[in-house]
PDB file of N, CA and C in Angstrom:
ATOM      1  N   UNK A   1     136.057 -67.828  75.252  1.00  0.00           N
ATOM      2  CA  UNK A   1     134.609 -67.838  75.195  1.00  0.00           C
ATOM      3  C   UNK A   1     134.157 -67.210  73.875  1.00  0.00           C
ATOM      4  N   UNK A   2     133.002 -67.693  73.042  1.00  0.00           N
ATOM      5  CA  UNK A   2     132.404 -67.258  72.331  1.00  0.00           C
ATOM      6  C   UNK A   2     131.560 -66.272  72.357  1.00  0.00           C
ATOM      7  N   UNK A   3     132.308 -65.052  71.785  1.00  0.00           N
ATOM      8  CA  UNK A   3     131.450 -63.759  72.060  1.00  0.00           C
ATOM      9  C   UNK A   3     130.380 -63.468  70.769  1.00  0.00           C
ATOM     10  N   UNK A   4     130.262 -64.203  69.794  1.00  0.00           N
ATOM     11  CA  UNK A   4     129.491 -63.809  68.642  1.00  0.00           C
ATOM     12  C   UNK A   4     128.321 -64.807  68.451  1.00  0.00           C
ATOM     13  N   UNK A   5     127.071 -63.948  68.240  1.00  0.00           N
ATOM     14  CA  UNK A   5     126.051 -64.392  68.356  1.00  0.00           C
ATOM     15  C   UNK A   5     125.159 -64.057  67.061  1.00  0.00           C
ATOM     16  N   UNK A   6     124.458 -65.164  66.391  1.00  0.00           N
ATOM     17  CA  UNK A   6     124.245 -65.687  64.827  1.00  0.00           C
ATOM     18  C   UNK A   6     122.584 -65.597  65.324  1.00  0.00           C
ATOM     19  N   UNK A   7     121.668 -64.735  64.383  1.00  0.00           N
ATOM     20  CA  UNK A   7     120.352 -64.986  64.480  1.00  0.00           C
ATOM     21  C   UNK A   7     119.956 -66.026  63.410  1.00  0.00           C
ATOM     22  N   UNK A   8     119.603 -66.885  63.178  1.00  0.00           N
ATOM     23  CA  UNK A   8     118.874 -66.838  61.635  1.00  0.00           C
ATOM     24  C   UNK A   8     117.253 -66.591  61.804  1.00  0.00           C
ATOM     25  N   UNK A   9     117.025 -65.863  60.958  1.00  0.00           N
ATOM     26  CA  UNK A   9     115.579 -64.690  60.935  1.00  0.00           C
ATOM     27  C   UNK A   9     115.481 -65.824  60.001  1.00  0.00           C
ATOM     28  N   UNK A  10     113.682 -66.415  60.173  1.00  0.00           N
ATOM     29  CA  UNK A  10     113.163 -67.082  59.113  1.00  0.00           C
ATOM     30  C   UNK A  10     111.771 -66.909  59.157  1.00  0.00           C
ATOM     31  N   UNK A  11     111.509 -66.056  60.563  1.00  0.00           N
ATOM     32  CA  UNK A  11     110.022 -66.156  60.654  1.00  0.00           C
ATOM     33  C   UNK A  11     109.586 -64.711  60.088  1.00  0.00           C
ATOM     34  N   UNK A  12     108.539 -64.695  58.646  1.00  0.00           N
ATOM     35  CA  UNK A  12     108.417 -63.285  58.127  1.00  0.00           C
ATOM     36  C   UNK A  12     107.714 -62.129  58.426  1.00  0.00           C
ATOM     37  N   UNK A  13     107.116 -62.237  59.753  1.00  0.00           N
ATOM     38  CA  UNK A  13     106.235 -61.458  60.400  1.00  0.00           C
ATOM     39  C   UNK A  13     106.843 -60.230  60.632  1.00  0.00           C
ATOM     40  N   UNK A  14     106.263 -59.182  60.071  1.00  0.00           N
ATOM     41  CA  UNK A  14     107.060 -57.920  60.578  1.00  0.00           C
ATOM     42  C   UNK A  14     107.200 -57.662  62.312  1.00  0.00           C
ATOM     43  N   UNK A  15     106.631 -58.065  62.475  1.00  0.00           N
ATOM     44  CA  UNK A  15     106.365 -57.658  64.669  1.00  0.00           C
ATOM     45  C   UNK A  15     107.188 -58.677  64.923  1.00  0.00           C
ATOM     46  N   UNK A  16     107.395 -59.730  64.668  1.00  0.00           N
ATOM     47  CA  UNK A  16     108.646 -60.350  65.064  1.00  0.00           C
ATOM     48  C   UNK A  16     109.778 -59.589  64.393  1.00  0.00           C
ATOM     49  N   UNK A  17     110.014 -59.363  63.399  1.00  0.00           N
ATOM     50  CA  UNK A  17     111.149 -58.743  63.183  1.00  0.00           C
ATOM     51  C   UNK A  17     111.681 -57.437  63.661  1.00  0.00           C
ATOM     52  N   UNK A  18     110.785 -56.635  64.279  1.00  0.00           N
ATOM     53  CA  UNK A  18     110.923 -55.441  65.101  1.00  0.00           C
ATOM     54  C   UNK A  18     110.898 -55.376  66.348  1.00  0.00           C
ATOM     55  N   UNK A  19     110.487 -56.664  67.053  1.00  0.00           N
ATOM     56  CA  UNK A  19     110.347 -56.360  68.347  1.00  0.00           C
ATOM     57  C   UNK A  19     111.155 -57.937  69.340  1.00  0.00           C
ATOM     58  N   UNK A  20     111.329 -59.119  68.421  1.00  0.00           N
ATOM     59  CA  UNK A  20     112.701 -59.432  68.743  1.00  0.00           C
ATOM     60  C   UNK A  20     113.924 -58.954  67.768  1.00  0.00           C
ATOM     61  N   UNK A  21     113.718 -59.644  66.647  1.00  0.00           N
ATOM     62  CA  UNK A  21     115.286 -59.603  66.240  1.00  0.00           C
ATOM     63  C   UNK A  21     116.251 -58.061  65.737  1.00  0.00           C
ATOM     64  N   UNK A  22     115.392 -57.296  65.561  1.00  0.00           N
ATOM     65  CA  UNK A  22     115.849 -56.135  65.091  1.00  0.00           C
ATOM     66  C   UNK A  22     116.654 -55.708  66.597  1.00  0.00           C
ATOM     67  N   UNK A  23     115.194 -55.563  67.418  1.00  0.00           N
ATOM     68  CA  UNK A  23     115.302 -55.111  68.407  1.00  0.00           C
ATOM     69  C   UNK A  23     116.441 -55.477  69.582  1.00  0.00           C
ATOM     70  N   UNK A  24     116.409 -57.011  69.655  1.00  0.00           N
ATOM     71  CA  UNK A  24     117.670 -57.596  70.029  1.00  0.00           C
ATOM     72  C   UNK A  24     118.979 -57.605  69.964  1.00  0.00           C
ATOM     73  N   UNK A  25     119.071 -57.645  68.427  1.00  0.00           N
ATOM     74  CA  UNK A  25     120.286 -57.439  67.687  1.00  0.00           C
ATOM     75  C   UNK A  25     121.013 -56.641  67.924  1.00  0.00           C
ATOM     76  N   UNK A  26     120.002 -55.618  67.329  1.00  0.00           N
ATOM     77  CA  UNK A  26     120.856 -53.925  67.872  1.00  0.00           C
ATOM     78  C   UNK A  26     121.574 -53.493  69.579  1.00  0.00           C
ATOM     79  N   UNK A  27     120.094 -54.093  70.389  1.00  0.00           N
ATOM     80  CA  UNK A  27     120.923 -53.739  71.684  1.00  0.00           C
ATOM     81  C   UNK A  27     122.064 -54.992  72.225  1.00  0.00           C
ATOM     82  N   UNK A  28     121.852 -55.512  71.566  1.00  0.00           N
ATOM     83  CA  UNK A  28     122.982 -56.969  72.248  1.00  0.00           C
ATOM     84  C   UNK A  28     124.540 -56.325  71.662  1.00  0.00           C
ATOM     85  N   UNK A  29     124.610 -55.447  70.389  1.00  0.00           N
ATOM     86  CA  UNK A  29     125.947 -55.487  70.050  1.00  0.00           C
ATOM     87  C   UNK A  29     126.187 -53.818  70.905  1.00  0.00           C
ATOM     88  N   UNK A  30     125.114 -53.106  70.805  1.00  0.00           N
ATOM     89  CA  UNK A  30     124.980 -51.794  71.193  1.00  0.00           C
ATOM     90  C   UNK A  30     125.838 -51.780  72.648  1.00  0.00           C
ATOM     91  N   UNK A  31     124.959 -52.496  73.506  1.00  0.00           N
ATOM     92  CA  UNK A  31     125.278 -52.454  74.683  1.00  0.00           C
ATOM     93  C   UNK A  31     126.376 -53.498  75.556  1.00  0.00           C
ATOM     94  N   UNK A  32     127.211 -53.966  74.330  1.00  0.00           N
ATOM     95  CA  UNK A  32     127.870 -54.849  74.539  1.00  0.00           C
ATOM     96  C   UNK A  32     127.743 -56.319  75.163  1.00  0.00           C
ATOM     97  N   UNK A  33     126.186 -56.613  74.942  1.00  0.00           N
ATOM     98  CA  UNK A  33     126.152 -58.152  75.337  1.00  0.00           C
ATOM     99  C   UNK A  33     126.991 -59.441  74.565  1.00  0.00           C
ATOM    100  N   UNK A  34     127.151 -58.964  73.365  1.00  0.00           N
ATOM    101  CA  UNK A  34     127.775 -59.693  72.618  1.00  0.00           C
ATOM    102  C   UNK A  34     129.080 -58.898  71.781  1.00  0.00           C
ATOM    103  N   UNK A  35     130.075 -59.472  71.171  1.00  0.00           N
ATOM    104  CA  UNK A  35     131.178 -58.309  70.711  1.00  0.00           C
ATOM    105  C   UNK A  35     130.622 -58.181  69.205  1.00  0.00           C
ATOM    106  N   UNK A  36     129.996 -59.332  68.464  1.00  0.00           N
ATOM    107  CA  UNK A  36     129.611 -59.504  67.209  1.00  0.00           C
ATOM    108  C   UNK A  36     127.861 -59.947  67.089  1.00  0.00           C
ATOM    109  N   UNK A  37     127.130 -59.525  65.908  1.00  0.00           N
ATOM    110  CA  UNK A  37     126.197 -60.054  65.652  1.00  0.00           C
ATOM    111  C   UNK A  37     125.837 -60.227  64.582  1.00  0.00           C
ATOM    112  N   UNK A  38     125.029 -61.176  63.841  1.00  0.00           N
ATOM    113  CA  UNK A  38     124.504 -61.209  62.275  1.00  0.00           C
ATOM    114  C   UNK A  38     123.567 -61.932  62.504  1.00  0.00           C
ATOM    115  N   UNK A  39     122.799 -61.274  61.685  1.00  0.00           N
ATOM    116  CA  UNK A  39     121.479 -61.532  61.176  1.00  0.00           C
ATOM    117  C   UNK A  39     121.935 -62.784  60.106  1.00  0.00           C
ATOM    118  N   UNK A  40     121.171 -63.893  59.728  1.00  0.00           N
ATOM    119  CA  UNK A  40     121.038 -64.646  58.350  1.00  0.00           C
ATOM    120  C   UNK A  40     119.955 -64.290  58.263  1.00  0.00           C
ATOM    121  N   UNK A  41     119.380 -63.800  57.375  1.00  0.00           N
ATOM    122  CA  UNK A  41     118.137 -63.800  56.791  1.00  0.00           C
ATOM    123  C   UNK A  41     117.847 -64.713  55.332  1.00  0.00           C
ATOM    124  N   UNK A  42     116.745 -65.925  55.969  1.00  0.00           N
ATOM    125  CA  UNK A  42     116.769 -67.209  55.611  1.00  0.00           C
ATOM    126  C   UNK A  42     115.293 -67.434  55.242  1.00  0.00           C
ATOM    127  N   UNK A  43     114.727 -67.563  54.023  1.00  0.00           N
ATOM    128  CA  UNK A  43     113.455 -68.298  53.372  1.00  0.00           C
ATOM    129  C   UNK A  43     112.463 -67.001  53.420  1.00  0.00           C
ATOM    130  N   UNK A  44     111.129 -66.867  53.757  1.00  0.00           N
ATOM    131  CA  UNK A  44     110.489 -65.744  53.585  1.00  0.00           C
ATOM    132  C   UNK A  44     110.928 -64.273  53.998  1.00  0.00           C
ATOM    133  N   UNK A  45     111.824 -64.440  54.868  1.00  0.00           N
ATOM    134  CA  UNK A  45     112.332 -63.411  55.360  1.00  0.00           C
ATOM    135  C   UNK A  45     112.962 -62.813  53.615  1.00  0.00           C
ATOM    136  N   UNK A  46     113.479 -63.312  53.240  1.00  0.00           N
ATOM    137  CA  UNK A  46     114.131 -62.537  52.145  1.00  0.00           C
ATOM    138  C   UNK A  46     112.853 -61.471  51.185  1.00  0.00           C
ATOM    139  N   UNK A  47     112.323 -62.375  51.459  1.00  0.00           N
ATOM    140  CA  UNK A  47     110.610 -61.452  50.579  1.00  0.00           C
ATOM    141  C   UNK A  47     110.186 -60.514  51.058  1.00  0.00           C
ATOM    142  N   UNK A  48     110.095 -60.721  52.611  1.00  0.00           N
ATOM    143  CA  UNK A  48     109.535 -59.212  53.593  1.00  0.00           C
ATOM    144  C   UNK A  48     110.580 -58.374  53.684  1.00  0.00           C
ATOM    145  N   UNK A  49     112.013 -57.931  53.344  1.00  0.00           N
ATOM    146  CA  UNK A  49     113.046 -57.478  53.250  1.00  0.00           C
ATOM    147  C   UNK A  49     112.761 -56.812  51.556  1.00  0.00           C
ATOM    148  N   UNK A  50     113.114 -57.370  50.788  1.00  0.00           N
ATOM    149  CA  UNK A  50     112.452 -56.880  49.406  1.00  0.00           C
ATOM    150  C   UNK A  50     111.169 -55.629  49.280  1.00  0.00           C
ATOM    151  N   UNK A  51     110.007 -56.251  50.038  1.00  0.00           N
ATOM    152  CA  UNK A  51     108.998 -55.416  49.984  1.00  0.00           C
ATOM    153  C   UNK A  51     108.481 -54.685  51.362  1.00  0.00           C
ATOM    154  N   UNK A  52     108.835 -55.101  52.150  1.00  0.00           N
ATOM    155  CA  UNK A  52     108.952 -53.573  53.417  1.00  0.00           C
ATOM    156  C   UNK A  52     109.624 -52.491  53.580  1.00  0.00           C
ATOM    157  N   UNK A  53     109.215 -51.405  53.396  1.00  0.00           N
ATOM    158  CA  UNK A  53     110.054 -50.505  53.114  1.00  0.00           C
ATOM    159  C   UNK A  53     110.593 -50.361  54.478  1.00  0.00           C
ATOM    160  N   UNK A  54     109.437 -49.998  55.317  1.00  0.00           N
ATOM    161  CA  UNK A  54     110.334 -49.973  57.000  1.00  0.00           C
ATOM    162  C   UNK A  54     110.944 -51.058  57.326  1.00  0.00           C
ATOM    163  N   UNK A  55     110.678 -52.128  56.559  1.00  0.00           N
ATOM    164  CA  UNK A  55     111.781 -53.476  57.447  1.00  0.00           C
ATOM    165  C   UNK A  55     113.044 -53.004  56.776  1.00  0.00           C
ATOM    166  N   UNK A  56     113.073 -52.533  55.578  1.00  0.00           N
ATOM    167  CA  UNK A  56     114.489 -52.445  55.081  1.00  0.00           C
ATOM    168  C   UNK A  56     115.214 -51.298  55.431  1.00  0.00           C
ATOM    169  N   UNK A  57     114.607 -49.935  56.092  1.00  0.00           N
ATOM    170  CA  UNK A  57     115.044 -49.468  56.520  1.00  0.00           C
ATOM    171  C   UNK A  57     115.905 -49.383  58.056  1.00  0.00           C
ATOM    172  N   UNK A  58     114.755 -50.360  58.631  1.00  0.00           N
ATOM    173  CA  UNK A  58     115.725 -50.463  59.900  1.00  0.00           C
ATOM    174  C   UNK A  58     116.808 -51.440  60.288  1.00  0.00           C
ATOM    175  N   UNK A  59     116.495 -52.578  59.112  1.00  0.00           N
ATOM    176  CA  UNK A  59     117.620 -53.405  58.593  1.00  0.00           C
ATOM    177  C   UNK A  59     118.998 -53.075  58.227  1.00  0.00           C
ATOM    178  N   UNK A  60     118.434 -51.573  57.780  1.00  0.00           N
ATOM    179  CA  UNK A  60     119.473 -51.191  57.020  1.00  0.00           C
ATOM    180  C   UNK A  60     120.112 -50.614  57.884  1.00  0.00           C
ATOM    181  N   UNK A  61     119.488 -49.899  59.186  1.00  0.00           N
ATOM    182  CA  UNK A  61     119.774 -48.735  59.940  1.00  0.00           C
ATOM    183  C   UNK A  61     120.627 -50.112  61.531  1.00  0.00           C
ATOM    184  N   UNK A  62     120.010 -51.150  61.846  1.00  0.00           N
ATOM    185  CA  UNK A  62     121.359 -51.864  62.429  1.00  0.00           C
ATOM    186  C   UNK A  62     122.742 -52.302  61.754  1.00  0.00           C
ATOM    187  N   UNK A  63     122.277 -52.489  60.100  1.00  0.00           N
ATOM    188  CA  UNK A  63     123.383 -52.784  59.312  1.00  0.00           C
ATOM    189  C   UNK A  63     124.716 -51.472  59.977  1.00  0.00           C
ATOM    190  N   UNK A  64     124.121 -50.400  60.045  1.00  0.00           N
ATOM    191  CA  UNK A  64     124.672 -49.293  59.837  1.00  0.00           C
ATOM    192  C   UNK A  64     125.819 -48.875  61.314  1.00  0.00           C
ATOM    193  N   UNK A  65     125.093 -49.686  62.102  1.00  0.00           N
ATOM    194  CA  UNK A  65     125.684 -49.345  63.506  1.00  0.00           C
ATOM    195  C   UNK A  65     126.543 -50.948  63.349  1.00  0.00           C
ATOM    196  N   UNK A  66     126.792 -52.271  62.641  1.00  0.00           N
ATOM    197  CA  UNK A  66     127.727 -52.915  62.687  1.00  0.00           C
ATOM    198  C   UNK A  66     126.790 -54.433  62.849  1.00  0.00           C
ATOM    199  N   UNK A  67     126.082 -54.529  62.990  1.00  0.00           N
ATOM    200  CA  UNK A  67     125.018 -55.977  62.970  1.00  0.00           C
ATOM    201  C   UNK A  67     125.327 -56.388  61.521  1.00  0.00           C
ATOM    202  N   UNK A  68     125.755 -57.271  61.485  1.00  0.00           N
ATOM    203  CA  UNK A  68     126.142 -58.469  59.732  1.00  0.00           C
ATOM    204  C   UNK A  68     124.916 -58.741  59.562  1.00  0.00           C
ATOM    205  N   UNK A  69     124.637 -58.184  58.038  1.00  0.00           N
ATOM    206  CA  UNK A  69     123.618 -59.135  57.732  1.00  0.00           C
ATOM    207  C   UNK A  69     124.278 -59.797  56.430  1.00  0.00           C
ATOM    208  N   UNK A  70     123.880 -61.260  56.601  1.00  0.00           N
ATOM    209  CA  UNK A  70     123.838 -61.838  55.092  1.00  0.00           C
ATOM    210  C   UNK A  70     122.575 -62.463  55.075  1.00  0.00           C
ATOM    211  N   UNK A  71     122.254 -62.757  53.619  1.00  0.00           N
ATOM    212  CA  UNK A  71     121.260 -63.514  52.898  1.00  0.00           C
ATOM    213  C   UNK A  71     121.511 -64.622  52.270  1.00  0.00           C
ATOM    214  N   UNK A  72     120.499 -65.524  52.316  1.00  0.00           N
ATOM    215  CA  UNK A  72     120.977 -66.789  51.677  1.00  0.00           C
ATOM    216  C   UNK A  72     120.480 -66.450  50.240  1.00  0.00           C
ATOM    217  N   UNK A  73     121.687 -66.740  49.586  1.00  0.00           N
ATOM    218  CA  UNK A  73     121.130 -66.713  47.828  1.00  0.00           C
ATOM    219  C   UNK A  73     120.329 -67.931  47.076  1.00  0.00           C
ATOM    220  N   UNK A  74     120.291 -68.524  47.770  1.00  0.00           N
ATOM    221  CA  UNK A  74     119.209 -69.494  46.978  1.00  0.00           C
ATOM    222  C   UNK A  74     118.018 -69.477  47.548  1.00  0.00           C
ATOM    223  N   UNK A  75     117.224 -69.034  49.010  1.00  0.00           N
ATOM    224  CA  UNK A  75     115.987 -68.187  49.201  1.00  0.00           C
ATOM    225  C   UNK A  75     116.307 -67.256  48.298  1.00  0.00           C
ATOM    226  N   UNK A  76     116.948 -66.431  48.253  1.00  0.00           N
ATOM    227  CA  UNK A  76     116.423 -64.878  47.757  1.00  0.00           C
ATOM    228  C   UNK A  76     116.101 -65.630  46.079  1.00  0.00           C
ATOM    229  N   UNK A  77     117.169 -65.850  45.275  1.00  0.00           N
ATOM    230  CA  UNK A  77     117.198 -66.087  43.977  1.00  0.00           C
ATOM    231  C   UNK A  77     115.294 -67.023  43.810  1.00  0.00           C
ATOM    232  N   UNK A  78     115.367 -68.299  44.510  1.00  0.00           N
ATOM    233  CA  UNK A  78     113.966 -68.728  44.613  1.00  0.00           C
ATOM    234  C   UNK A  78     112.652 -67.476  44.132  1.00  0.00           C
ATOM    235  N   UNK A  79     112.687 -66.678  45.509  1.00  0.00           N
ATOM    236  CA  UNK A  79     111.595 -65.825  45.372  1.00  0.00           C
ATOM    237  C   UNK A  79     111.952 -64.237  44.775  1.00  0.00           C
ATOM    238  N   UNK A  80     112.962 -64.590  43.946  1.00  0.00           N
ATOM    239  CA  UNK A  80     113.464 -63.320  42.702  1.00  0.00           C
ATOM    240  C   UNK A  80     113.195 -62.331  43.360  1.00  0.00           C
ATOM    241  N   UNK A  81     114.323 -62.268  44.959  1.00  0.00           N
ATOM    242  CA  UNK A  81     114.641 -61.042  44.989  1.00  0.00           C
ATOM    243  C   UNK A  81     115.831 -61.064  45.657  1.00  0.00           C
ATOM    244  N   UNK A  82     116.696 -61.478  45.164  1.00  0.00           N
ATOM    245  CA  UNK A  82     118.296 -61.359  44.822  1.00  0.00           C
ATOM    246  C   UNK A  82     119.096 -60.058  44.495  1.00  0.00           C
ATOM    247  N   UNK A  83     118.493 -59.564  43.184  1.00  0.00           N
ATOM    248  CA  UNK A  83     118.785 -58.167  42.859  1.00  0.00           C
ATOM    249  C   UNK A  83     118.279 -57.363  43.951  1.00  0.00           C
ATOM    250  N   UNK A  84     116.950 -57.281  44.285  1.00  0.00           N
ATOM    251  CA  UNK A  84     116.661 -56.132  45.315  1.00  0.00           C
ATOM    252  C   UNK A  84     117.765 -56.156  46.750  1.00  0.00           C
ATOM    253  N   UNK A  85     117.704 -57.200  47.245  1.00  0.00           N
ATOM    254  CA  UNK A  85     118.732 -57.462  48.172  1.00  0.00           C
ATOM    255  C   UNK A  85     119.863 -56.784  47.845  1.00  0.00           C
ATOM    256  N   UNK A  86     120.439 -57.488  46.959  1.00  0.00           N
ATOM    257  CA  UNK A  86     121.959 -56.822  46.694  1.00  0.00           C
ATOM    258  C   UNK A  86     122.200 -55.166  46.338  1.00  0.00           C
ATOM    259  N   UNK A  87     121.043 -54.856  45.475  1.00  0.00           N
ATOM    260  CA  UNK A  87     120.898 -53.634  45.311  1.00  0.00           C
ATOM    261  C   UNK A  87     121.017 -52.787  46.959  1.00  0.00           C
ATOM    262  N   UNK A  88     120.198 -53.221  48.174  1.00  0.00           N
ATOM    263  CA  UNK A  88     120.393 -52.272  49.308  1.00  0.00           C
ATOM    264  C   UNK A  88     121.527 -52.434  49.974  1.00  0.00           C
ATOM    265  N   UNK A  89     122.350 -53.001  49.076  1.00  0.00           N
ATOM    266  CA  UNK A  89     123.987 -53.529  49.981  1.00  0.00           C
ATOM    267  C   UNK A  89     123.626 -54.769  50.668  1.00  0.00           C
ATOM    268  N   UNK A  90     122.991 -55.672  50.989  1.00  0.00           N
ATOM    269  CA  UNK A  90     122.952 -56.727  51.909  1.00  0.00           C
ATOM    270  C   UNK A  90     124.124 -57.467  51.330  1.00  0.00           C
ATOM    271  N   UNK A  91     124.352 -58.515  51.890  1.00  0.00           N
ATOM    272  CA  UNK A  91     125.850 -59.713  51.548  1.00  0.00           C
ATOM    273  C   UNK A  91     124.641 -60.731  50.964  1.00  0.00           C
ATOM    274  N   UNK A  92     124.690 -61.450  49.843  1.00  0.00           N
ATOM    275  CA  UNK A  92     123.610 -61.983  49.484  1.00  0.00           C
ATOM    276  C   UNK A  92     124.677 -63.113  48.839  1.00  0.00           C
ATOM    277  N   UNK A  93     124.752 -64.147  49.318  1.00  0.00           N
ATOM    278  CA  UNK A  93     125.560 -65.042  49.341  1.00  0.00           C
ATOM    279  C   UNK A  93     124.826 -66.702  49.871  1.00  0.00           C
ATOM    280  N   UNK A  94     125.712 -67.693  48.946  1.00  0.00           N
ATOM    281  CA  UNK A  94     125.419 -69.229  49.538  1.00  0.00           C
ATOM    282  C   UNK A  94     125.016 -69.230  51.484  1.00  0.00           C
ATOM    283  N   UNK A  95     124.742 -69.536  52.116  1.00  0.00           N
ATOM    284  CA  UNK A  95     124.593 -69.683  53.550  1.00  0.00           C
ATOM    285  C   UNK A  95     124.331 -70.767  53.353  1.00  0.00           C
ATOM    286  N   UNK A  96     124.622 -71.667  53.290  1.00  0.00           N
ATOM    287  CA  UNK A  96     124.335 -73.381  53.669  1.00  0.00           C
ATOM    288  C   UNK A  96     125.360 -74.287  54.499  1.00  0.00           C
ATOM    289  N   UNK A  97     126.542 -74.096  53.920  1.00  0.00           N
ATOM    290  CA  UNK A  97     128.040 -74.422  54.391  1.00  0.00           C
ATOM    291  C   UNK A  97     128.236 -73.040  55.519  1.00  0.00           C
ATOM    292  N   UNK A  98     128.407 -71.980  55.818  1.00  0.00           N
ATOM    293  CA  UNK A  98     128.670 -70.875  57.206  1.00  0.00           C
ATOM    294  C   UNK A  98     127.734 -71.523  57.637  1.00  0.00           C
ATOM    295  N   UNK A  99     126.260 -71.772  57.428  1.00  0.00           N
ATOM    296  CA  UNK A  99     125.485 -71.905  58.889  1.00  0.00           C
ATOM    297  C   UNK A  99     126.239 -73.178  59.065  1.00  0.00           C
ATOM    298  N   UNK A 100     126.051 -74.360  58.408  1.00  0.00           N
ATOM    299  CA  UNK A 100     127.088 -75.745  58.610  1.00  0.00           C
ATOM    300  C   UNK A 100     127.894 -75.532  59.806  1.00  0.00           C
ATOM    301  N   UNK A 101     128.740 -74.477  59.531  1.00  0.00           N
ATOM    302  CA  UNK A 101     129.873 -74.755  60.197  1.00  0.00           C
ATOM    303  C   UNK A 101     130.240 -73.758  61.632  1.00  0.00           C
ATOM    304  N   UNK A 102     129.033 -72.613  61.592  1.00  0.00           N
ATOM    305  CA  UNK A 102     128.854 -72.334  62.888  1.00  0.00           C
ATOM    306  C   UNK A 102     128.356 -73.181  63.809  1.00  0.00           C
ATOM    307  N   UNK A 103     127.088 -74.171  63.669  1.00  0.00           N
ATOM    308  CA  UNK A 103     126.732 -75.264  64.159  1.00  0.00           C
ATOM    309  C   UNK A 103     127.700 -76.055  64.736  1.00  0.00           C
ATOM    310  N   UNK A 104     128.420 -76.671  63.645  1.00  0.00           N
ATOM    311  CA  UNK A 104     129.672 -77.726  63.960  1.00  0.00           C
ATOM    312  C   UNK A 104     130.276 -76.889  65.008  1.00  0.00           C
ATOM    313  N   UNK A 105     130.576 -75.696  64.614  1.00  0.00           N
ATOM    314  CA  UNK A 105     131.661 -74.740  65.956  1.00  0.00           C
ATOM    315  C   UNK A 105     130.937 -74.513  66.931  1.00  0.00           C
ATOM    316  N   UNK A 106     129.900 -74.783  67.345  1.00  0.00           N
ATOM    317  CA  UNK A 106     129.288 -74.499  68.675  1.00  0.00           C
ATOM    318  C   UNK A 106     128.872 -73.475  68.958  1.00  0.00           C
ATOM    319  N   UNK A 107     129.007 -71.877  67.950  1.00  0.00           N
ATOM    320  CA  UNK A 107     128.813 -70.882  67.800  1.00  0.00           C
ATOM    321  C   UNK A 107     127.208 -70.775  68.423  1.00  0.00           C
ATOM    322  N   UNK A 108     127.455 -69.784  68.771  1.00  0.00           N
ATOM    323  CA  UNK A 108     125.592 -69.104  69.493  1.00  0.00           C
ATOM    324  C   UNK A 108     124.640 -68.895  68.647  1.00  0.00           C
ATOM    325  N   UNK A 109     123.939 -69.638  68.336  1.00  0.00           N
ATOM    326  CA  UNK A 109     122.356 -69.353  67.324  1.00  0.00           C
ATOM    327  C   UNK A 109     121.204 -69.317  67.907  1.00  0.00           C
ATOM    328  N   UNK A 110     120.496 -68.333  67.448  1.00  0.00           N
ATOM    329  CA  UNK A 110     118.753 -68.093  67.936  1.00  0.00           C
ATOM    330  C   UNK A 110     118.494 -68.542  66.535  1.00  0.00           C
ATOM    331  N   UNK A 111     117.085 -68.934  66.497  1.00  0.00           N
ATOM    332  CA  UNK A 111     116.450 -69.574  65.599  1.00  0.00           C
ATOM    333  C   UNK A 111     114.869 -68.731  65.538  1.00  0.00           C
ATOM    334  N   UNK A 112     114.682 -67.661  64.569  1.00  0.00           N
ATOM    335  CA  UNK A 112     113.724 -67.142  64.920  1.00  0.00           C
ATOM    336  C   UNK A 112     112.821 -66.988  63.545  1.00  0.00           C
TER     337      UNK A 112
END
């Protein structure tokens, strides 16, 4: 069975990002609903990550307890914030081909 579960964050609303996916994330790996989790953070999301200081902190603060985050580098690079990303440690990398091929694998995705 597939225990790892893939968000891709695209919607840039901070209250969505705190009160599902942050919020989710954290307790799904916390409390063992899932064994793995990652965030993609995909299109505006990369911008509200850049310039929220509390989104990046608590981004930073599930990063910290084991939630994957990567970034797609061609959103971030688009809205020139690539460097800021990488600068807070995020994985700031292609995502076009991994999401591809979690899809193809049947892997667990929320779409948010």
């Amino acid at each position: 069975m597939n225990r790892r579960l893939n968000i891709l964050w695209t919607n840039a609303d901070p209250v969505t990002a705190r009160l599902m996916v942050f919020m989710y994330a954290e307790n799904a790996l916390l409390r063992g609903w899932w064994e793995s989790v990652r965030i993609i953070v995909w299109g505006a999301t990369a911008r509200l990550v850049a310039e929220d200081r509390g989104i990046q902190e608590k981004l930073l603060d599930i990063k910290s307890k084991g939630v994957q985050v990567d970034v797609c580098i061609s959103c971030a690079r688009e809205l020139g914030v690539d460097t800021v990303l990488g600068d807070l440690g995020l994985n700031v990398e292609p995502m076009g081909i991994p999401l591809t091929e979690l899809i193809k694998a049947d892997e667990k995705l929320i779409t948010i």
